[in-house]
Coordinates of N, CA, C and O in Angstrom, one line a residue:
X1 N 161.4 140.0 111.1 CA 160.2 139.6 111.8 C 160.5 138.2 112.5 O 159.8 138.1 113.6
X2 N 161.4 137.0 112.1 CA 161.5 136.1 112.6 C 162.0 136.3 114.0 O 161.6 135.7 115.0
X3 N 163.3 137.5 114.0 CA 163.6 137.8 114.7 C 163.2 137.8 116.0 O 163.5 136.9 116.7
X4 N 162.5 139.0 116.3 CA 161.4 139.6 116.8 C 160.6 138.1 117.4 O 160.9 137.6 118.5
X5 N 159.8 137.6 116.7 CA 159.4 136.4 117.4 C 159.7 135.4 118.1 O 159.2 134.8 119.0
X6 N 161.4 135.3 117.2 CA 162.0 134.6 118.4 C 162.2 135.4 119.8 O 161.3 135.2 120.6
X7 N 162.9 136.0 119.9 CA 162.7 136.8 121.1 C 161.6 137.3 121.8 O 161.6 138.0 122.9
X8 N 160.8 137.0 121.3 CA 159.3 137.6 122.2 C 159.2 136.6 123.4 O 159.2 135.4 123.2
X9 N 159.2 137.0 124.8 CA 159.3 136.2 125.6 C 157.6 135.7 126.1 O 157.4 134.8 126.8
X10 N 156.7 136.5 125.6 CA 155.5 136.0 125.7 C 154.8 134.6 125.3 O 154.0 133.8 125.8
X11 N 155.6 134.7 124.3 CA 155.4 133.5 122.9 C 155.7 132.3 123.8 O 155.0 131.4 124.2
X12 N 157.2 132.8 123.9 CA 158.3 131.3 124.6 C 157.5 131.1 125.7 O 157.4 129.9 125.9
X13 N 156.8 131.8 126.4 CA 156.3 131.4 127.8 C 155.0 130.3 127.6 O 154.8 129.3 128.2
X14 N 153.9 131.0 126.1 CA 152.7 130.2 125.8 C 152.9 128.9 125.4 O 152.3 127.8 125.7
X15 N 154.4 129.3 124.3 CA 154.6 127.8 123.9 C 154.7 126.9 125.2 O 154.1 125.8 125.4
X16 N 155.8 127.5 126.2 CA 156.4 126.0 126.8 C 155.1 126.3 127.9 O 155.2 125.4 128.8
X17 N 154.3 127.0 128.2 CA 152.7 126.2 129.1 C 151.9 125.6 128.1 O 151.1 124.8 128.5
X18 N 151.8 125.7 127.2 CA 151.3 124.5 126.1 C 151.9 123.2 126.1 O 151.2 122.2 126.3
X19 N 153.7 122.9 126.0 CA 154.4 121.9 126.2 C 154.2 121.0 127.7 O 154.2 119.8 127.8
X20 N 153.9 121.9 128.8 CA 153.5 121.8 129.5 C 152.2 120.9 130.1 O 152.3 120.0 130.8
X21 N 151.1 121.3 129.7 CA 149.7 121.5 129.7 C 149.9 119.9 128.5 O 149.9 118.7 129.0
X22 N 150.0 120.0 127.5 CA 149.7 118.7 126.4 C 150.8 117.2 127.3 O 150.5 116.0 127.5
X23 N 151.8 118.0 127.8 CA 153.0 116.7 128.6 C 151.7 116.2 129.7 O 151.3 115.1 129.6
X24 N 151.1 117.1 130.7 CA 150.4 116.8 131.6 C 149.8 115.9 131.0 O 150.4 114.9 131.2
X25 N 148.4 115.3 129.8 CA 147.8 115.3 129.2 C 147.8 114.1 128.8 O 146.8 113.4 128.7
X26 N 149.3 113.6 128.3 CA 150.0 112.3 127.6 C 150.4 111.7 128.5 O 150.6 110.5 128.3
X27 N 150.7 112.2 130.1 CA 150.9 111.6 131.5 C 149.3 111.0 131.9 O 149.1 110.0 132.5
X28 N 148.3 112.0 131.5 CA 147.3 111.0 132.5 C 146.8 110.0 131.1 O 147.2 108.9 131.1
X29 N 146.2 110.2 130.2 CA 145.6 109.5 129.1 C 146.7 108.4 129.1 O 146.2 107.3 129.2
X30 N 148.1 108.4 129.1 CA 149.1 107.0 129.1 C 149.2 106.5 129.9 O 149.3 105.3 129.8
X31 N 149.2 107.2 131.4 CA 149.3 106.5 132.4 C 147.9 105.7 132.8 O 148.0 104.7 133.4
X32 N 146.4 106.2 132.4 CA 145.7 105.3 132.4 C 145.5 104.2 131.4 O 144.8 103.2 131.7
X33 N 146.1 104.3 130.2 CA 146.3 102.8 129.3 C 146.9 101.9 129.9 O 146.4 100.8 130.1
X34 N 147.9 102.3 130.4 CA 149.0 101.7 131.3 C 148.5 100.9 132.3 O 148.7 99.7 132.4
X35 N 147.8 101.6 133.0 CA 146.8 101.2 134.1 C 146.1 100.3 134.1 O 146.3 99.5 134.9
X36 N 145.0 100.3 133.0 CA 144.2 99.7 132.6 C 144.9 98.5 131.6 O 144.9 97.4 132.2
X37 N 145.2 98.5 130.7 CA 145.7 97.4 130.2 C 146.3 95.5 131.3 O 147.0 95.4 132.3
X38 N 145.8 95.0 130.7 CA 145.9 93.7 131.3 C 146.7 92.9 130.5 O 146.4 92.5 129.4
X39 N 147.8 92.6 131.1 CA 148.6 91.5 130.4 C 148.0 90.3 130.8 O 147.4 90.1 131.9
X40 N 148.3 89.2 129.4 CA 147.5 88.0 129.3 C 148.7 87.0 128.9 O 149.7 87.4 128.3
X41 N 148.4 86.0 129.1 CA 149.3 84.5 128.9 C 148.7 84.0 128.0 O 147.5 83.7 127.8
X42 N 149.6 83.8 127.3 CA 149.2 82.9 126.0 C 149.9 81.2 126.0 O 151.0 80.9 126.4
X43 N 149.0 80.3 125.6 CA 149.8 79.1 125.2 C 150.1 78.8 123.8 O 149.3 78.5 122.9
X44 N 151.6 78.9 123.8 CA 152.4 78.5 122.8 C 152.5 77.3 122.7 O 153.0 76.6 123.5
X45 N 151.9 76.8 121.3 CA 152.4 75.4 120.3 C 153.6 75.4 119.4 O 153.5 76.0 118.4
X46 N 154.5 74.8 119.8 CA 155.6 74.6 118.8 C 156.0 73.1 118.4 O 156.9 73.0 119.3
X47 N 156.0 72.5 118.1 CA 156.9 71.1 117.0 C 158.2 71.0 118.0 O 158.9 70.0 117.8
X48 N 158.6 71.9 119.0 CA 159.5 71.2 119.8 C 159.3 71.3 121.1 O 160.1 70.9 121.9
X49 N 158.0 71.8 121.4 CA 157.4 71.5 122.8 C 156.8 73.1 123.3 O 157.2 74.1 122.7
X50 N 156.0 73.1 124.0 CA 154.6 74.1 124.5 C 155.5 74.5 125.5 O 156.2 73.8 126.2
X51 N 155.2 76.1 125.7 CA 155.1 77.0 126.8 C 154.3 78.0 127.1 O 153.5 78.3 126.3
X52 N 154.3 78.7 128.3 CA 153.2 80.2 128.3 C 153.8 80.8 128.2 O 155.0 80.6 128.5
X53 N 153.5 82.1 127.5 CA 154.0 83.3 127.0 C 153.2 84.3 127.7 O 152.0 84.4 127.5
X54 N 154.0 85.3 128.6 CA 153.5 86.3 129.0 C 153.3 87.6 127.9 O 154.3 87.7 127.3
X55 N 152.5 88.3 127.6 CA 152.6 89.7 127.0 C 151.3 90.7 128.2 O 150.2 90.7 128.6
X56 N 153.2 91.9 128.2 CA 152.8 92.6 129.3 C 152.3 94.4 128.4 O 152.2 94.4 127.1
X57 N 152.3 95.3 129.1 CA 152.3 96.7 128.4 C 153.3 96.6 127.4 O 154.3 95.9 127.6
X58 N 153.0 97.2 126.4 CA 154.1 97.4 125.2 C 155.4 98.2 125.8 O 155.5 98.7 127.0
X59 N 156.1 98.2 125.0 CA 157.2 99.1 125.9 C 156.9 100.2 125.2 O 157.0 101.1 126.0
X60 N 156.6 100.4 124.4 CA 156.3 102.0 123.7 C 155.3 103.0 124.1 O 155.1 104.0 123.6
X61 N 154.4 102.3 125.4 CA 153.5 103.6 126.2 C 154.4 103.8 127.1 O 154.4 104.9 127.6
X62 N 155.6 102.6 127.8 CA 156.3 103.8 128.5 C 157.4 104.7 127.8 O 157.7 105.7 128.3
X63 N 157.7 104.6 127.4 CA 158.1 105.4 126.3 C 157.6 106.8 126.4 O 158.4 107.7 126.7
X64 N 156.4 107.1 126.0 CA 155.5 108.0 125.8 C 155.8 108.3 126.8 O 156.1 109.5 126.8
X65 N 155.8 107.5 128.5 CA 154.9 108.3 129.4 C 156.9 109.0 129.9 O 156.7 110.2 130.2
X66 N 157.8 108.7 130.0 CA 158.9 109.2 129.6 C 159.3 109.9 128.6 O 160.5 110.1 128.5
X67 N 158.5 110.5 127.7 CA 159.4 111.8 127.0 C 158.6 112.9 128.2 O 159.1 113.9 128.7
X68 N 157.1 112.4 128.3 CA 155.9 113.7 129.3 C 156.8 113.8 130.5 O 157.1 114.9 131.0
X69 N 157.3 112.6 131.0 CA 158.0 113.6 132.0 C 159.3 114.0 131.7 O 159.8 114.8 132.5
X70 N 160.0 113.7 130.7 CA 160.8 114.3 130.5 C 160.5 116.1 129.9 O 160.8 117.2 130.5
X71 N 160.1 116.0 129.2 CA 158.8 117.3 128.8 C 159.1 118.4 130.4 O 159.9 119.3 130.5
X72 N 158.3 118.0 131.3 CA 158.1 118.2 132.5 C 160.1 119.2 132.8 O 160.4 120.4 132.7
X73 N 160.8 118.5 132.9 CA 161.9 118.9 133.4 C 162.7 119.8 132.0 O 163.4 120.7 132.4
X74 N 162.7 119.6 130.7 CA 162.9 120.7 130.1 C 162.4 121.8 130.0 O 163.0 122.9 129.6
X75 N 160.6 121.7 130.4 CA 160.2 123.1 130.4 C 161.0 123.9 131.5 O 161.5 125.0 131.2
X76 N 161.1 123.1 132.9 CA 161.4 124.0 134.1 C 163.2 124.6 133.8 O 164.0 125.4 134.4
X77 N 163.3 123.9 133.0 CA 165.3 123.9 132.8 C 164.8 125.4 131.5 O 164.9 126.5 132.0
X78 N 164.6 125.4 130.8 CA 164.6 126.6 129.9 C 163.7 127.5 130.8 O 164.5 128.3 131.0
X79 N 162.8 127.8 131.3 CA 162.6 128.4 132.1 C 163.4 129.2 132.7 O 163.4 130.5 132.5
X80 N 164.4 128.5 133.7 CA 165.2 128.7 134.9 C 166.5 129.2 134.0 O 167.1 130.2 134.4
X81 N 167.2 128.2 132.2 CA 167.9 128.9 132.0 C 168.0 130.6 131.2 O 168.8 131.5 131.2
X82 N 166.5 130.3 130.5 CA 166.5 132.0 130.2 C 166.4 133.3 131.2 O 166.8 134.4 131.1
X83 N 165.6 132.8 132.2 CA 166.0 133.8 133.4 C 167.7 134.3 133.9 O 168.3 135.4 133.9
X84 N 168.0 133.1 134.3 CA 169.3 133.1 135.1 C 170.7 132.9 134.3 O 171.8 133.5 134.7
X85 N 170.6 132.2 133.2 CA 172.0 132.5 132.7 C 171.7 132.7 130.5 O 171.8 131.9 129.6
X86 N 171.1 134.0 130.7 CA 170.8 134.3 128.9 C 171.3 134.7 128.6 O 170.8 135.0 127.4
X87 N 173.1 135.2 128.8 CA 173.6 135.7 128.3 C 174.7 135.2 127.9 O 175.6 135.7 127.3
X88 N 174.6 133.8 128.3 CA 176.0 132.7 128.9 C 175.8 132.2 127.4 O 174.6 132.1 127.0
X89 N 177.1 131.9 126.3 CA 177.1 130.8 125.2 C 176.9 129.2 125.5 O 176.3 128.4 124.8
X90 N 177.5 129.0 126.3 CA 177.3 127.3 126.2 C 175.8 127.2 127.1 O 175.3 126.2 126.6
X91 N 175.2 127.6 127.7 CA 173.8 127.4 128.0 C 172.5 127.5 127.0 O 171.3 127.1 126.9
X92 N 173.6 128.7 125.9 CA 172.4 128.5 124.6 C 172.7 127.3 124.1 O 171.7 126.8 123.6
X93 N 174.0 126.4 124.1 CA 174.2 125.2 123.2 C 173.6 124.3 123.9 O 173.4 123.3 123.3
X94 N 173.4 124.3 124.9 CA 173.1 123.3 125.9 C 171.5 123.3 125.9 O 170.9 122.2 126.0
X95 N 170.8 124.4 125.8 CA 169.1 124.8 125.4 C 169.0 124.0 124.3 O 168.4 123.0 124.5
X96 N 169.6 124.1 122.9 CA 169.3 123.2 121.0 C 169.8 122.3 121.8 O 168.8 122.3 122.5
X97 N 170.6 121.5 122.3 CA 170.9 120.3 122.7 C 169.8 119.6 122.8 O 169.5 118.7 122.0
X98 N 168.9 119.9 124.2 CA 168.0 119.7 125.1 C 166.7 119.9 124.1 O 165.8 119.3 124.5
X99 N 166.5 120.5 122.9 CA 165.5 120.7 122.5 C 165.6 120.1 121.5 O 164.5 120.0 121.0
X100 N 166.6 119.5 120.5 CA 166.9 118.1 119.9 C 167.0 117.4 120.2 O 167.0 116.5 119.4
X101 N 167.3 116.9 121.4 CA 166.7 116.0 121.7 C 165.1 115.4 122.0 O 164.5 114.4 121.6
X102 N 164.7 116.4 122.9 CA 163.3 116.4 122.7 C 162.3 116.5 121.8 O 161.2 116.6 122.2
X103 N 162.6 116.4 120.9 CA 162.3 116.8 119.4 C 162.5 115.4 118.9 O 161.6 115.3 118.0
X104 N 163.0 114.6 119.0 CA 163.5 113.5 118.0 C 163.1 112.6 119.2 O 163.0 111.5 118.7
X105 N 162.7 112.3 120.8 CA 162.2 111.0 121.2 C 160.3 111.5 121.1 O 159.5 110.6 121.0
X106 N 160.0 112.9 121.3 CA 158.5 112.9 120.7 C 158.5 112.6 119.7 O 157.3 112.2 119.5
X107 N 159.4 112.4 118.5 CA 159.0 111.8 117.3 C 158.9 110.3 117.5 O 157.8 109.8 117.3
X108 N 159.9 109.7 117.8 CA 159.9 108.3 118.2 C 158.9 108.0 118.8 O 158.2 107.1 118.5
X109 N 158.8 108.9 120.0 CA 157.5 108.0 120.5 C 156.2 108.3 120.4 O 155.4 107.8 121.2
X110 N 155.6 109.2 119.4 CA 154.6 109.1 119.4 C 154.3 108.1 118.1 O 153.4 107.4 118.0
X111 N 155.5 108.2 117.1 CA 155.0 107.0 116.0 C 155.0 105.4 116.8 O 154.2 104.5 116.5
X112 N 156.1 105.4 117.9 CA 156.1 104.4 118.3 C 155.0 103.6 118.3 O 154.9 102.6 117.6
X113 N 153.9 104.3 119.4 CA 153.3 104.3 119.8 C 151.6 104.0 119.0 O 150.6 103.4 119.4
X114 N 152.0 104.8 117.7 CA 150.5 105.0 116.7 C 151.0 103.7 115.8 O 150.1 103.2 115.1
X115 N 152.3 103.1 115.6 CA 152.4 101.5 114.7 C 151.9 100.7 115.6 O 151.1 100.0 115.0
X116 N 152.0 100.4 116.9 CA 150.8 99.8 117.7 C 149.5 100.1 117.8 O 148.8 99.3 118.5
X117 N 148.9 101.4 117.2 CA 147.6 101.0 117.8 C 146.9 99.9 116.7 O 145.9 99.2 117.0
X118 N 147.4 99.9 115.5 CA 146.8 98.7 114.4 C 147.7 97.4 114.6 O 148.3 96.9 113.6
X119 N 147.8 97.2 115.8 CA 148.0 95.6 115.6 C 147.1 95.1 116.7 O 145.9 95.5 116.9
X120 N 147.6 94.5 117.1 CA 146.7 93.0 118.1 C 146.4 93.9 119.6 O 145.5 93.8 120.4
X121 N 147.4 94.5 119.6 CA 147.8 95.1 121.3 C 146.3 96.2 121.3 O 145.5 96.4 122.2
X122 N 146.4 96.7 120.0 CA 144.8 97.8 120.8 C 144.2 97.5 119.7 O 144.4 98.0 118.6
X123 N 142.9 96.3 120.1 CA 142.2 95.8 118.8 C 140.9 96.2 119.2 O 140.9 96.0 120.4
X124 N 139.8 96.7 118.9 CA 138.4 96.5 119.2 C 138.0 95.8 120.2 O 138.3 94.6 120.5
X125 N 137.0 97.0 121.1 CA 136.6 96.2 122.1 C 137.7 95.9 123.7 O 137.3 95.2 124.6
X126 N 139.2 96.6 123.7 CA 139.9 96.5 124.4 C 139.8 97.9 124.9 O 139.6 98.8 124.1
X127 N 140.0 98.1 126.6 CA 139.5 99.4 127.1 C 140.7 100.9 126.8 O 140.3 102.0 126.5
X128 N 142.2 100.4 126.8 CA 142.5 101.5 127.0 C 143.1 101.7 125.6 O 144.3 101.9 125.5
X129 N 142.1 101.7 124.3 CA 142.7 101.7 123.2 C 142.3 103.2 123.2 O 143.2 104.0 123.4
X130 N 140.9 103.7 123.1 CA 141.1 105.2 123.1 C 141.6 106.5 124.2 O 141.7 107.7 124.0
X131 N 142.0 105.7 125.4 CA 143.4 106.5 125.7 C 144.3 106.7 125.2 O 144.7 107.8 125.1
X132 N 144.9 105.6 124.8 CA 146.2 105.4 124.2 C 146.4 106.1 122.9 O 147.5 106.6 122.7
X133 N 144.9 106.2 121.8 CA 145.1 106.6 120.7 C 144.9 108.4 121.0 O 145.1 109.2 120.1
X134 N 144.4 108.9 122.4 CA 144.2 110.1 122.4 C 146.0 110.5 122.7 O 146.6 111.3 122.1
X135 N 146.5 109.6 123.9 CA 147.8 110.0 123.9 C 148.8 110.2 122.9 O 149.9 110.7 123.1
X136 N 148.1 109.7 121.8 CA 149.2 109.6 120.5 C 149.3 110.7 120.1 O 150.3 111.1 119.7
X137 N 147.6 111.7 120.0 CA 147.6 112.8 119.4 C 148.0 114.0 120.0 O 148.3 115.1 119.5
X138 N 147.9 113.7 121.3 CA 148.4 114.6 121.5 C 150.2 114.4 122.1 O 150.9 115.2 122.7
X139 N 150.5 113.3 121.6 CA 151.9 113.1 121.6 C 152.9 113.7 120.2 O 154.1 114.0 120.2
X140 N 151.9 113.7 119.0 CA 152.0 114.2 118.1 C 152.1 115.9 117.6 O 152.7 116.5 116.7
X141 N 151.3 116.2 118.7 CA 150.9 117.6 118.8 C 152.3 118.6 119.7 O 152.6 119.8 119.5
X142 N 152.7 117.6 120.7 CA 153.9 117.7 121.4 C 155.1 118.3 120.3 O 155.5 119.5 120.2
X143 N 155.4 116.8 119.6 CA 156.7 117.1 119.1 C 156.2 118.3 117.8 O 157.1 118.7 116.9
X144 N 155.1 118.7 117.7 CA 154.8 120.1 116.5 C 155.2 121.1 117.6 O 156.0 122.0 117.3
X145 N 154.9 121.1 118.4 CA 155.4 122.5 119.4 C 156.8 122.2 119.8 O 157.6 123.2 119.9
X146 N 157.0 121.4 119.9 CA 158.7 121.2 120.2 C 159.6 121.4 119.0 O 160.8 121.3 119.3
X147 N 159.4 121.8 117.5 CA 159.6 122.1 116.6 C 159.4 123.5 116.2 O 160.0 123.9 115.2
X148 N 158.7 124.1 116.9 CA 158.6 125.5 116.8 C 159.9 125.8 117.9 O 160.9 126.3 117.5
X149 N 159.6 125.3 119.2 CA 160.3 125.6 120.3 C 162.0 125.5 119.7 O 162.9 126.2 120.0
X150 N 162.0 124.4 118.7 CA 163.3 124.6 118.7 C 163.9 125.3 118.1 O 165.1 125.6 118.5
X151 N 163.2 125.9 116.8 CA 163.4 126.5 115.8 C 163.9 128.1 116.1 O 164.8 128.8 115.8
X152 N 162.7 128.1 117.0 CA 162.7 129.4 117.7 C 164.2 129.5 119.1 O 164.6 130.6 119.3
X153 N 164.7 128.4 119.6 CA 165.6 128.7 120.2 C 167.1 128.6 119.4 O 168.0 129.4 119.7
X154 N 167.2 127.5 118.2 CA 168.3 127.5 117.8 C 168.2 129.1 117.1 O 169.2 129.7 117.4
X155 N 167.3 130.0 116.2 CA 167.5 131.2 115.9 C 168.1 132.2 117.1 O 169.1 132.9 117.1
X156 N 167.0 132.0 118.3 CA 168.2 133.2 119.4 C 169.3 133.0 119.6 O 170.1 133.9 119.7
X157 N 169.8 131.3 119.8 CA 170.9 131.1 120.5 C 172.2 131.4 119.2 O 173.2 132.1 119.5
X158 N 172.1 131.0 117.7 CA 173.2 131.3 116.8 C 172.9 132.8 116.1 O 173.8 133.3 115.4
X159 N 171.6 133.7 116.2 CA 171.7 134.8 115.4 C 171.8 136.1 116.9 O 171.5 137.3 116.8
X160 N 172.1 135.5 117.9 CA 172.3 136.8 118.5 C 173.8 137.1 119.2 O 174.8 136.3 119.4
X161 N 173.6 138.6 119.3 CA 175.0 139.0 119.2 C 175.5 139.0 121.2 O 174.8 139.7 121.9
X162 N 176.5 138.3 121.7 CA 176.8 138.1 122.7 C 177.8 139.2 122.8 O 178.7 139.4 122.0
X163 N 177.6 139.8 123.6 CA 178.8 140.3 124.2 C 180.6 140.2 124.5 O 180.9 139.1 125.2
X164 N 181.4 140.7 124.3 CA 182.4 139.7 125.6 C 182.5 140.1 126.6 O 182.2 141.3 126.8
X165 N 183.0 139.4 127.6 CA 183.4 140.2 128.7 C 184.8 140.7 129.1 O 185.2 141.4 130.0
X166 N 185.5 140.1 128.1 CA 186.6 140.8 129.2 C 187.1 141.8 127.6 O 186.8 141.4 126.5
X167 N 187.9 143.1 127.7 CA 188.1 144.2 127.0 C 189.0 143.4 125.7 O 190.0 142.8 126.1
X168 N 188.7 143.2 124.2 CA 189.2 142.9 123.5 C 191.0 144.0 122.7 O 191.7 143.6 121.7
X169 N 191.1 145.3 123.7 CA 192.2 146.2 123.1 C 193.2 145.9 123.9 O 193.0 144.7 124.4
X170 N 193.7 146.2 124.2 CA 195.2 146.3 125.6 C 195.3 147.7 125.8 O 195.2 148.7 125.1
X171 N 195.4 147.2 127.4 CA 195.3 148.3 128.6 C 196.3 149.8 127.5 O 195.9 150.9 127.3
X172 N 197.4 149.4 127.1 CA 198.5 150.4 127.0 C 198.4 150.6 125.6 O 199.5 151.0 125.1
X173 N 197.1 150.3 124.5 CA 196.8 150.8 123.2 C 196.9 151.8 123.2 O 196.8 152.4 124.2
X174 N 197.3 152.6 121.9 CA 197.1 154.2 121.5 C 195.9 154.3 121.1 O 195.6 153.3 120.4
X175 N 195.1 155.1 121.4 CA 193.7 155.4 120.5 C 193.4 155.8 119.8 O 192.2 155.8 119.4

């Protein structure tokens, strides 16, 4: 049965327009935190003398907003490679490649992302805190489909049986 599911090309298509559809989703809700957030100057006291301290966007919403478009270009790449080369081996290794990776910076960055919203950077009363915390979930929700997605491609790519192409006997065998 796992089988079978893996290969169901329906599936693969809903999952990665879901991957799709949630990447869109984590692009606009981040890119308006992003937006919205205002970096502020602080004056620092120190015992060996005072400066301003700039604090600008965290680096961890871009982060986020870089796995969404990264997102963006592995959908159209598995796409384009199960159409055009599905029967090629190193394009399946190159697919788990591409989807371990993706798989492990949606992890990174959506925790990145949610250990900032309980500190100082998105406190009460600051505007683009419930963007940011919507982008989380559904940054979260990302790397759960990217976990199916992968599971489901490392099973086609190592349990299916490839062909060869060129004749494994010699021309001048007896039969």
């Amino acid at each position: 049965m796992a089988m079978n599911m893996a290969e169901n090309k329906t599936l693969d298509y809903a999952l990665r327009a879901l991957q799709l559809i949630f990447a869109i989703i984590v692009m606009g809700t981040d890119g308006y935190a992003i937006h919205v957030f205002r970096g502020h100057t602080v004056y620092e006291q120190f015992e060996f003398g005072n400066f301003y301290d700039y604090y600008g966007v965290p680096d961890a919403w871009g982060f986020l907003m870089f796995c969404a478009a990264w997102t963006v270009l592995i959908v159209i790449f598995h796409l384009f490679a199960g159409i055009s080369f599905a029967d090629r081996a190193l394009i399946g290794y190159i697919r788990v490649a591409v989807e371990a990776v993706a798989v492990l910076s949606w992890l990174a960055g959506f925790i990145a992302v949610a250990v900032q919203i309980s500190t100082n950077t998105c406190s009460e009363g600051k505007a683009p805190c419930g963007s940011i915390k919507a982008a989380t979930v559904f940054g979260a929700f990302e790397w759960l489909l990217f976990m199916v997605t992968a599971a489901l491609t490392v099973m086609v790519v190592f349990n299916s049986s490839r062909k060869p192409r060129a004749s494994t006997t010699k021309p001048g065998a007896a039969v």
